[in-house]
JSON list of C-alpha atoms and ligand atoms in Angstrom, two decimals:
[
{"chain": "N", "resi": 1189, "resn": "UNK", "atom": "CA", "xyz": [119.31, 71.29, 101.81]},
{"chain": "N", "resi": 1190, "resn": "UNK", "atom": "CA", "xyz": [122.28, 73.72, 102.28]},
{"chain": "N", "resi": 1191, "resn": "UNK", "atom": "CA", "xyz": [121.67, 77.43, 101.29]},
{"chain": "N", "resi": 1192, "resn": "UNK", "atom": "CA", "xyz": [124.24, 79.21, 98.56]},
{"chain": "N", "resi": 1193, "resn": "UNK", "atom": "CA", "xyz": [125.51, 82.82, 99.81]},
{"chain": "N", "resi": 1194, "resn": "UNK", "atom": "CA", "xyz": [126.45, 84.80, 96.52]},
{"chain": "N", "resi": 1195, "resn": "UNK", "atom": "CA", "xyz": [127.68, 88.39, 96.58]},
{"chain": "N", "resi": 1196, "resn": "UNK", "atom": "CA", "xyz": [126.66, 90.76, 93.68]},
{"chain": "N", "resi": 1197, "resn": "UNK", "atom": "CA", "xyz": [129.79, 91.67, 92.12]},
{"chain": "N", "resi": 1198, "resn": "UNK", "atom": "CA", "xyz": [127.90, 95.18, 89.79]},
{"chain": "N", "resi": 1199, "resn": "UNK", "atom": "CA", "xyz": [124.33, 96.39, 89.47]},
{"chain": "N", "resi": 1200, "resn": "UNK", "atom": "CA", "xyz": [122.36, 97.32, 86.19]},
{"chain": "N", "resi": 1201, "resn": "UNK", "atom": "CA", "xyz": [122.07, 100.69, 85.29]},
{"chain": "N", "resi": 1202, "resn": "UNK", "atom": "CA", "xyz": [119.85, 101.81, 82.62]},
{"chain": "N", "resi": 1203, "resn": "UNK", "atom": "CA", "xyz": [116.54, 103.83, 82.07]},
{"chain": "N", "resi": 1204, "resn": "UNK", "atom": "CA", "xyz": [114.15, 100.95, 82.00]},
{"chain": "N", "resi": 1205, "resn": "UNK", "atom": "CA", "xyz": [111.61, 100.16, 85.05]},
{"chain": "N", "resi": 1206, "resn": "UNK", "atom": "CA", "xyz": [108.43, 97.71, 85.41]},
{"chain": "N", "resi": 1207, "resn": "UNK", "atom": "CA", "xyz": [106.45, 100.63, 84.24]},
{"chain": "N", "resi": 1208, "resn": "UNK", "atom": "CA", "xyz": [108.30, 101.09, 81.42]},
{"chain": "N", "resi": 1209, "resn": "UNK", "atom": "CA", "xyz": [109.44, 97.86, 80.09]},
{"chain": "N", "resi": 1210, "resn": "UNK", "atom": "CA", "xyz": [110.14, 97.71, 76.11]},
{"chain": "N", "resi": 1211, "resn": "UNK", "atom": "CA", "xyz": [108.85, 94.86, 74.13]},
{"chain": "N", "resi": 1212, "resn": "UNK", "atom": "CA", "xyz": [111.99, 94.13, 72.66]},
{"chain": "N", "resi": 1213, "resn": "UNK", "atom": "CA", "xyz": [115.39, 94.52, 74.67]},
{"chain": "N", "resi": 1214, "resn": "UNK", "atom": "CA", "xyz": [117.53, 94.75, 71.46]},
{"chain": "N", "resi": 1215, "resn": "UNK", "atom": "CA", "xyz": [118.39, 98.32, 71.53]},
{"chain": "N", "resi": 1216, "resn": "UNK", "atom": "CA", "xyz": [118.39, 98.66, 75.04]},
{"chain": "N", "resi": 1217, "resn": "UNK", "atom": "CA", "xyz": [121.99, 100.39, 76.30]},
{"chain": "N", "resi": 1218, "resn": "UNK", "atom": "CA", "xyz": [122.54, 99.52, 79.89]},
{"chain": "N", "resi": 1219, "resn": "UNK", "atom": "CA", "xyz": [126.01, 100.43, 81.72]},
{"chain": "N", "resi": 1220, "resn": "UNK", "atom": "CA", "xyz": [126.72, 97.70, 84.55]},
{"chain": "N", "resi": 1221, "resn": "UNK", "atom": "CA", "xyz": [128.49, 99.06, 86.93]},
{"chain": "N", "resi": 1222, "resn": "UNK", "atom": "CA", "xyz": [130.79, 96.84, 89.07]},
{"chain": "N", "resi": 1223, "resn": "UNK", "atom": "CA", "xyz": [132.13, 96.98, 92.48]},
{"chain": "N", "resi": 1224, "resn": "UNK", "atom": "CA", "xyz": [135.86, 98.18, 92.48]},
{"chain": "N", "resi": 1225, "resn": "UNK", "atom": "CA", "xyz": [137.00, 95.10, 94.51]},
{"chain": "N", "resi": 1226, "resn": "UNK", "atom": "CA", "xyz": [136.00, 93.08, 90.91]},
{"chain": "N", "resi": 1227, "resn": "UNK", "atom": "CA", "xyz": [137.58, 95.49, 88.58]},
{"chain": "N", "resi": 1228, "resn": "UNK", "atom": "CA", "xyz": [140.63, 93.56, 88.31]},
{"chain": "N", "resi": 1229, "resn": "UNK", "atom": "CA", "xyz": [138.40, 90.24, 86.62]},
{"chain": "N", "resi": 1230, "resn": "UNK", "atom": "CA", "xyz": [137.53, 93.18, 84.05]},
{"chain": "N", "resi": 1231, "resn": "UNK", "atom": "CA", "xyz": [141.19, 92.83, 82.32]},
{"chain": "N", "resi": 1232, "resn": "UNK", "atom": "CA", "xyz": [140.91, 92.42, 78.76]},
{"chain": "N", "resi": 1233, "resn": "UNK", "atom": "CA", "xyz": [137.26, 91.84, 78.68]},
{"chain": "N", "resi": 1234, "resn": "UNK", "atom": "CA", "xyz": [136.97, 94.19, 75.90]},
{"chain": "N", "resi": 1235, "resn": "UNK", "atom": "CA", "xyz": [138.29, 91.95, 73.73]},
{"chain": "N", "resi": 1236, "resn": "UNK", "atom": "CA", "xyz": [135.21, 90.39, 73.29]},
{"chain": "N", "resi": 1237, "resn": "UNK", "atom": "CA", "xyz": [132.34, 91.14, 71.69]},
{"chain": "N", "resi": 1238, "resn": "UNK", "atom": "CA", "xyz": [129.73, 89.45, 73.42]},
{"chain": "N", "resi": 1239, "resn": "UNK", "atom": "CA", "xyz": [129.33, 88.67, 77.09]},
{"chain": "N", "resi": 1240, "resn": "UNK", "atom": "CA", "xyz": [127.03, 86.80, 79.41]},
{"chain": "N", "resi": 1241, "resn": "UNK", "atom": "CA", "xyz": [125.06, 88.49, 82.37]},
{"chain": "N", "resi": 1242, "resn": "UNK", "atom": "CA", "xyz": [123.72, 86.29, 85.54]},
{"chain": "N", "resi": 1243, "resn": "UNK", "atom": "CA", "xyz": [121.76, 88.73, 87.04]},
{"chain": "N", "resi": 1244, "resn": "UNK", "atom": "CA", "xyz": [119.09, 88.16, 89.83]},
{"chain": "N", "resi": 1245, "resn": "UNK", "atom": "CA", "xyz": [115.53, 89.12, 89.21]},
{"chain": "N", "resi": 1246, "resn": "UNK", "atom": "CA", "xyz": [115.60, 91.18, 92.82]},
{"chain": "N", "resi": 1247, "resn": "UNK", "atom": "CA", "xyz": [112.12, 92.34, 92.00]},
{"chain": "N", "resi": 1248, "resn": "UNK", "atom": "CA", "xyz": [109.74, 89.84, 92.56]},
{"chain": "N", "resi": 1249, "resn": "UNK", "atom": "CA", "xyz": [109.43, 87.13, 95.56]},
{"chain": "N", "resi": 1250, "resn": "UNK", "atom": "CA", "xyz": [107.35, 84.43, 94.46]},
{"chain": "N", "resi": 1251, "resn": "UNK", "atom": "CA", "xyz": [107.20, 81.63, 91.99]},
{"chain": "N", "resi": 1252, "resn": "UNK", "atom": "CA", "xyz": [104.77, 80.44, 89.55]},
{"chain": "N", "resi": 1253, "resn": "UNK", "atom": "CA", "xyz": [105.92, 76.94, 88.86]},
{"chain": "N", "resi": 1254, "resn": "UNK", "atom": "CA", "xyz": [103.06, 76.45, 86.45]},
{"chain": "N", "resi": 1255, "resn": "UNK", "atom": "CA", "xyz": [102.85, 79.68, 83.93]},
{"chain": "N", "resi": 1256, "resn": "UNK", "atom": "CA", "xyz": [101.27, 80.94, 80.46]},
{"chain": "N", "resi": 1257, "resn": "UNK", "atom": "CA", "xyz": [104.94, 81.63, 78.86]},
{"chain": "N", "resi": 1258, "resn": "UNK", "atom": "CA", "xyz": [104.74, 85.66, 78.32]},
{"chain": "N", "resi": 1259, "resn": "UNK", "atom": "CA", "xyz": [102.52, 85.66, 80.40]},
{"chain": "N", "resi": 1260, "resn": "UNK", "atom": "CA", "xyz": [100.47, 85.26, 77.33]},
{"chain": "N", "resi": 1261, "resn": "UNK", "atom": "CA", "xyz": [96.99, 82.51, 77.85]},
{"chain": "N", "resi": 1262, "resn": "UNK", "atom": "CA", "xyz": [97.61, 81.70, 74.23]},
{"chain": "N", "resi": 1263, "resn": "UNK", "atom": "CA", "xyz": [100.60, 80.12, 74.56]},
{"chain": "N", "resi": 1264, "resn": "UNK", "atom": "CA", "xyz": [99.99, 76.24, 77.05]},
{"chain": "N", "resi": 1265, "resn": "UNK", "atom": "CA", "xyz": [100.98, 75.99, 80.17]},
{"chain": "N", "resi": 1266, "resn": "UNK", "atom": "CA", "xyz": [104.32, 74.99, 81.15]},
{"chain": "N", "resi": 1267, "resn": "UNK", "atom": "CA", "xyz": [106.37, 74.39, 84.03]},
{"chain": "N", "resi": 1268, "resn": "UNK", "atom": "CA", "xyz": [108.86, 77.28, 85.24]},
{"chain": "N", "resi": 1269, "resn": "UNK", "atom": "CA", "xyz": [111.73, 75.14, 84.09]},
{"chain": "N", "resi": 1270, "resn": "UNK", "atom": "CA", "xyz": [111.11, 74.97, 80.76]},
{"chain": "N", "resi": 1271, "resn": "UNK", "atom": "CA", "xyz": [110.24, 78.82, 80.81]},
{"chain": "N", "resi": 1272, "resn": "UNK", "atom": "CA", "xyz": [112.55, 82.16, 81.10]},
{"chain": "N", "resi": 1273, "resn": "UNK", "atom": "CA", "xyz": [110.07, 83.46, 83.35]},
{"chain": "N", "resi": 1274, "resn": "UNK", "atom": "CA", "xyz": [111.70, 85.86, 86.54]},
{"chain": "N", "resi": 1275, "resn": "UNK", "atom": "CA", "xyz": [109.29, 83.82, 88.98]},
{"chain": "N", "resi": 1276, "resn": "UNK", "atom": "CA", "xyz": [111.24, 81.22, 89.53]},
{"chain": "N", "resi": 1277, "resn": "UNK", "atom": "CA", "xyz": [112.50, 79.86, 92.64]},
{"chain": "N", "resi": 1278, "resn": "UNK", "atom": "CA", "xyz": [116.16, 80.94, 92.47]},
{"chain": "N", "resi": 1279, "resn": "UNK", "atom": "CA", "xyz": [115.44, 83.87, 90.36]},
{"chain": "N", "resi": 1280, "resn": "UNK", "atom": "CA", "xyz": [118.36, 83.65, 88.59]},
{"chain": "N", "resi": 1281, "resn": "UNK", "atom": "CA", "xyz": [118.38, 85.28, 84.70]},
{"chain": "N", "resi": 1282, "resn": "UNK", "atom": "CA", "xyz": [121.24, 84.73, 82.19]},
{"chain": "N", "resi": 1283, "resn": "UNK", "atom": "CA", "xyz": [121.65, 86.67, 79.00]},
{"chain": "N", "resi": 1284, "resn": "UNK", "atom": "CA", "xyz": [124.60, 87.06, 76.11]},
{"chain": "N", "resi": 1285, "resn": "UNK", "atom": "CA", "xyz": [124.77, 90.73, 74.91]},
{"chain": "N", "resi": 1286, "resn": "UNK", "atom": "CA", "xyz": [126.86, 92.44, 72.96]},
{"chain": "N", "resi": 1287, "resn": "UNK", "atom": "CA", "xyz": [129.54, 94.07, 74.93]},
{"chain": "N", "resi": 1288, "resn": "UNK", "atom": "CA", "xyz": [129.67, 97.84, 73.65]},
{"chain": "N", "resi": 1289, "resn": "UNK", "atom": "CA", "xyz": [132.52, 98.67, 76.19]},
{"chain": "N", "resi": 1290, "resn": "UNK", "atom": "CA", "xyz": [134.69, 98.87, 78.81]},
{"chain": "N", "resi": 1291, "resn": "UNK", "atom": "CA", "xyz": [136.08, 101.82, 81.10]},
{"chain": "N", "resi": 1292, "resn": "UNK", "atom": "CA", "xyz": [137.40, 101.47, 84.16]},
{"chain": "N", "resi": 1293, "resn": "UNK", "atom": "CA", "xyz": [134.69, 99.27, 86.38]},
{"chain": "N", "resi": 1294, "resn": "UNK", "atom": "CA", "xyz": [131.68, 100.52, 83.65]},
{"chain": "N", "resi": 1295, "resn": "UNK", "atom": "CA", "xyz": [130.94, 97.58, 80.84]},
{"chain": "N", "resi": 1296, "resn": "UNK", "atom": "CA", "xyz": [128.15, 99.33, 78.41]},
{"chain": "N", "resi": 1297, "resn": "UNK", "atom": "CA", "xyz": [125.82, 96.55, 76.98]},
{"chain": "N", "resi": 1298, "resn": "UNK", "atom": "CA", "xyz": [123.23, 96.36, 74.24]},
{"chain": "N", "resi": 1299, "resn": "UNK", "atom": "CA", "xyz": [120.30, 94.11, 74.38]},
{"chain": "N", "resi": 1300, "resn": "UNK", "atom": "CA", "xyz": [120.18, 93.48, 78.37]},
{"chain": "N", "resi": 1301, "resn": "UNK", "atom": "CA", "xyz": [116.10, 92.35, 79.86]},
{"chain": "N", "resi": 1302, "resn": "UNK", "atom": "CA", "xyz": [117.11, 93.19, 83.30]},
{"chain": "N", "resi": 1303, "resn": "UNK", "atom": "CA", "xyz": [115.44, 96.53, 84.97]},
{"chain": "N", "resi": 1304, "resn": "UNK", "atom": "CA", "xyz": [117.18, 98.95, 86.36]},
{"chain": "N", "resi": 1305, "resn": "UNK", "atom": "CA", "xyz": [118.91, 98.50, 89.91]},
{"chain": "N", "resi": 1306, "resn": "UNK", "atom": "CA", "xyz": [119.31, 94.61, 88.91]},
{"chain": "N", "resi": 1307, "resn": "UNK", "atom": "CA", "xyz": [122.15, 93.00, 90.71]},
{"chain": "N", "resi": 1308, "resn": "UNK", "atom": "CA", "xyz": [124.78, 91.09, 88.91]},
{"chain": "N", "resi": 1309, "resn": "UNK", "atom": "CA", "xyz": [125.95, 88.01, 89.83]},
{"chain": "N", "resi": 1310, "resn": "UNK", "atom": "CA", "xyz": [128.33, 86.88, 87.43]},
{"chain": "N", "resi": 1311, "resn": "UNK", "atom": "CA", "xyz": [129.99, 87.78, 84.03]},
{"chain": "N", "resi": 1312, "resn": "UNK", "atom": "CA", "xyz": [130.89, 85.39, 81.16]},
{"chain": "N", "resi": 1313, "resn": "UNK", "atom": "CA", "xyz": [133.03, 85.69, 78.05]},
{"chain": "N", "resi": 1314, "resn": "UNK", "atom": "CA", "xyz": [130.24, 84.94, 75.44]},
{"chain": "N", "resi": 1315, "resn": "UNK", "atom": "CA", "xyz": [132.41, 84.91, 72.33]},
{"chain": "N", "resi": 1316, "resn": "UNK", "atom": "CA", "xyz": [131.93, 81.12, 70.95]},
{"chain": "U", "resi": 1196, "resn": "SAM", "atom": "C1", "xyz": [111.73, 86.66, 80.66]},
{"chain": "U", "resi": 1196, "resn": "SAM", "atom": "S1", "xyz": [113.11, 87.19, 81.66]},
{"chain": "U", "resi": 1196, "resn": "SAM", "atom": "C2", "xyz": [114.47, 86.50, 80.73]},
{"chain": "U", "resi": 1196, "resn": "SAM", "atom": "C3", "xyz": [115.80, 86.90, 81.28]},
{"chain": "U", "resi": 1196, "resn": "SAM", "atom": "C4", "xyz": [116.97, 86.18, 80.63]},
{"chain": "U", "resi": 1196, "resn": "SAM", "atom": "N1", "xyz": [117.08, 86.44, 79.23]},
{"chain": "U", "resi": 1196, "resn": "SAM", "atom": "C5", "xyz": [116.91, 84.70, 80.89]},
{"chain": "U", "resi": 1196, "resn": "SAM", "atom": "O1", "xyz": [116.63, 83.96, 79.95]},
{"chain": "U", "resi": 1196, "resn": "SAM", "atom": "O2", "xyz": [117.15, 84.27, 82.02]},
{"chain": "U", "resi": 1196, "resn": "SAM", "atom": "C6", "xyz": [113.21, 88.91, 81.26]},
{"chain": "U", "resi": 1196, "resn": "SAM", "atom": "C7", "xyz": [112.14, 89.68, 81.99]},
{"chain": "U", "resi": 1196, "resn": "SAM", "atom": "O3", "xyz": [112.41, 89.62, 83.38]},
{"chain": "U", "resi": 1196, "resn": "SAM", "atom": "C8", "xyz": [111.92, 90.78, 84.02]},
{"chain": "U", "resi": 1196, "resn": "SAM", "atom": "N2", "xyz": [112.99, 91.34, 84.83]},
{"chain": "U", "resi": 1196, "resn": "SAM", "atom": "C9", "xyz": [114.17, 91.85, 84.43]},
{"chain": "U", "resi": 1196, "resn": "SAM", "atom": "N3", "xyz": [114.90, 92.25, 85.47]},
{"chain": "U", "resi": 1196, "resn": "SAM", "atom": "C10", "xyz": [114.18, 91.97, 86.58]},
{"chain": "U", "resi": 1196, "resn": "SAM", "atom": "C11", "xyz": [114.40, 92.15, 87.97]},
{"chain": "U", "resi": 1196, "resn": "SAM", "atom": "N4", "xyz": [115.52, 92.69, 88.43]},
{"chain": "U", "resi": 1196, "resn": "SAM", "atom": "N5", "xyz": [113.42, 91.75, 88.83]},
{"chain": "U", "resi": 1196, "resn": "SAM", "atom": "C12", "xyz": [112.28, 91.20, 88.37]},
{"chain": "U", "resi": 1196, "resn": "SAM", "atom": "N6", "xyz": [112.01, 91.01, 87.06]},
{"chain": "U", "resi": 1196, "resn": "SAM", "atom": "C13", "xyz": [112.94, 91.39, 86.17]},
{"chain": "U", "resi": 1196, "resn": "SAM", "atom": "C14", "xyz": [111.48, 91.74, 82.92]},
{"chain": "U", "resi": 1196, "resn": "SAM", "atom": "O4", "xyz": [110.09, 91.64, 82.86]},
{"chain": "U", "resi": 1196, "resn": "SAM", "atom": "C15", "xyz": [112.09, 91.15, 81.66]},
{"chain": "U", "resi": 1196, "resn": "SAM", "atom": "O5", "xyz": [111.29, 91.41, 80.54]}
]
């Protein structure tokens, strides 16, 4: 099987560690900051109102490919596929946010679950 090489284009920044994760991401305001040799894929970004982040879960290194969702033993077993879980084997995560703005290389987001010091891997118009 061939490898992939991807190439963060930002990182996460925002005051929100594994010791201090919320239990709901709604109001959390993160600024991702990207690399200046992206800026120019920022142009007229603003215009929308919601965006999608790939981001990569950097901080873990395994995989559970059979998992309580939530961690949570209530909730059946299931395999990591048809879970959001971070321990996955390409630890990729995708969310839409709303996009709160845009200066320069800095796009402020509400409602991001990635920690701070996440690398991002992509960036999606999320307006349907
Ligand atoms: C359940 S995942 C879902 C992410 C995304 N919404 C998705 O569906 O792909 C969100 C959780 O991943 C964990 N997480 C976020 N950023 C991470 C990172 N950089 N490394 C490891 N775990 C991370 C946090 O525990 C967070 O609550």
């Amino acid at each position: 099987m061939k490898s992939i090489k991807i190439k963060p284009i930002g990182i996460v920044h925002n005051n929100v560690d594994l010791d201090n994760k919320p239990d709901n991401w709604f109001d959390v305001v993160s600024e991702i900051r990207v690399y200046s040799k992206y800026k120019k894929g920022l142009y007229r970004l603003s215009k929308f109102k919601r965006i999608i982040v790939i981001f990569h879960f950097h901080k873990t290194n395994y995989t559970h490919y059979r998992l309580h969702p939530r961690g949570n033993p209530e909730n059946p077993i299931r395999g990591v596929f048809a879970t959001r879980s971070p321990h996955r084997p390409n630890k990729l995560g995708m969310t839409e946010v709303e996009l709160v703005s845009v200066r320069g290389n800095i796009i402020k987001v509400r409602g991001l679950d990635a920690l701070d010091g996440t690398p991002v891997i992509d960036i999606k118009n999320g307006d349907k």
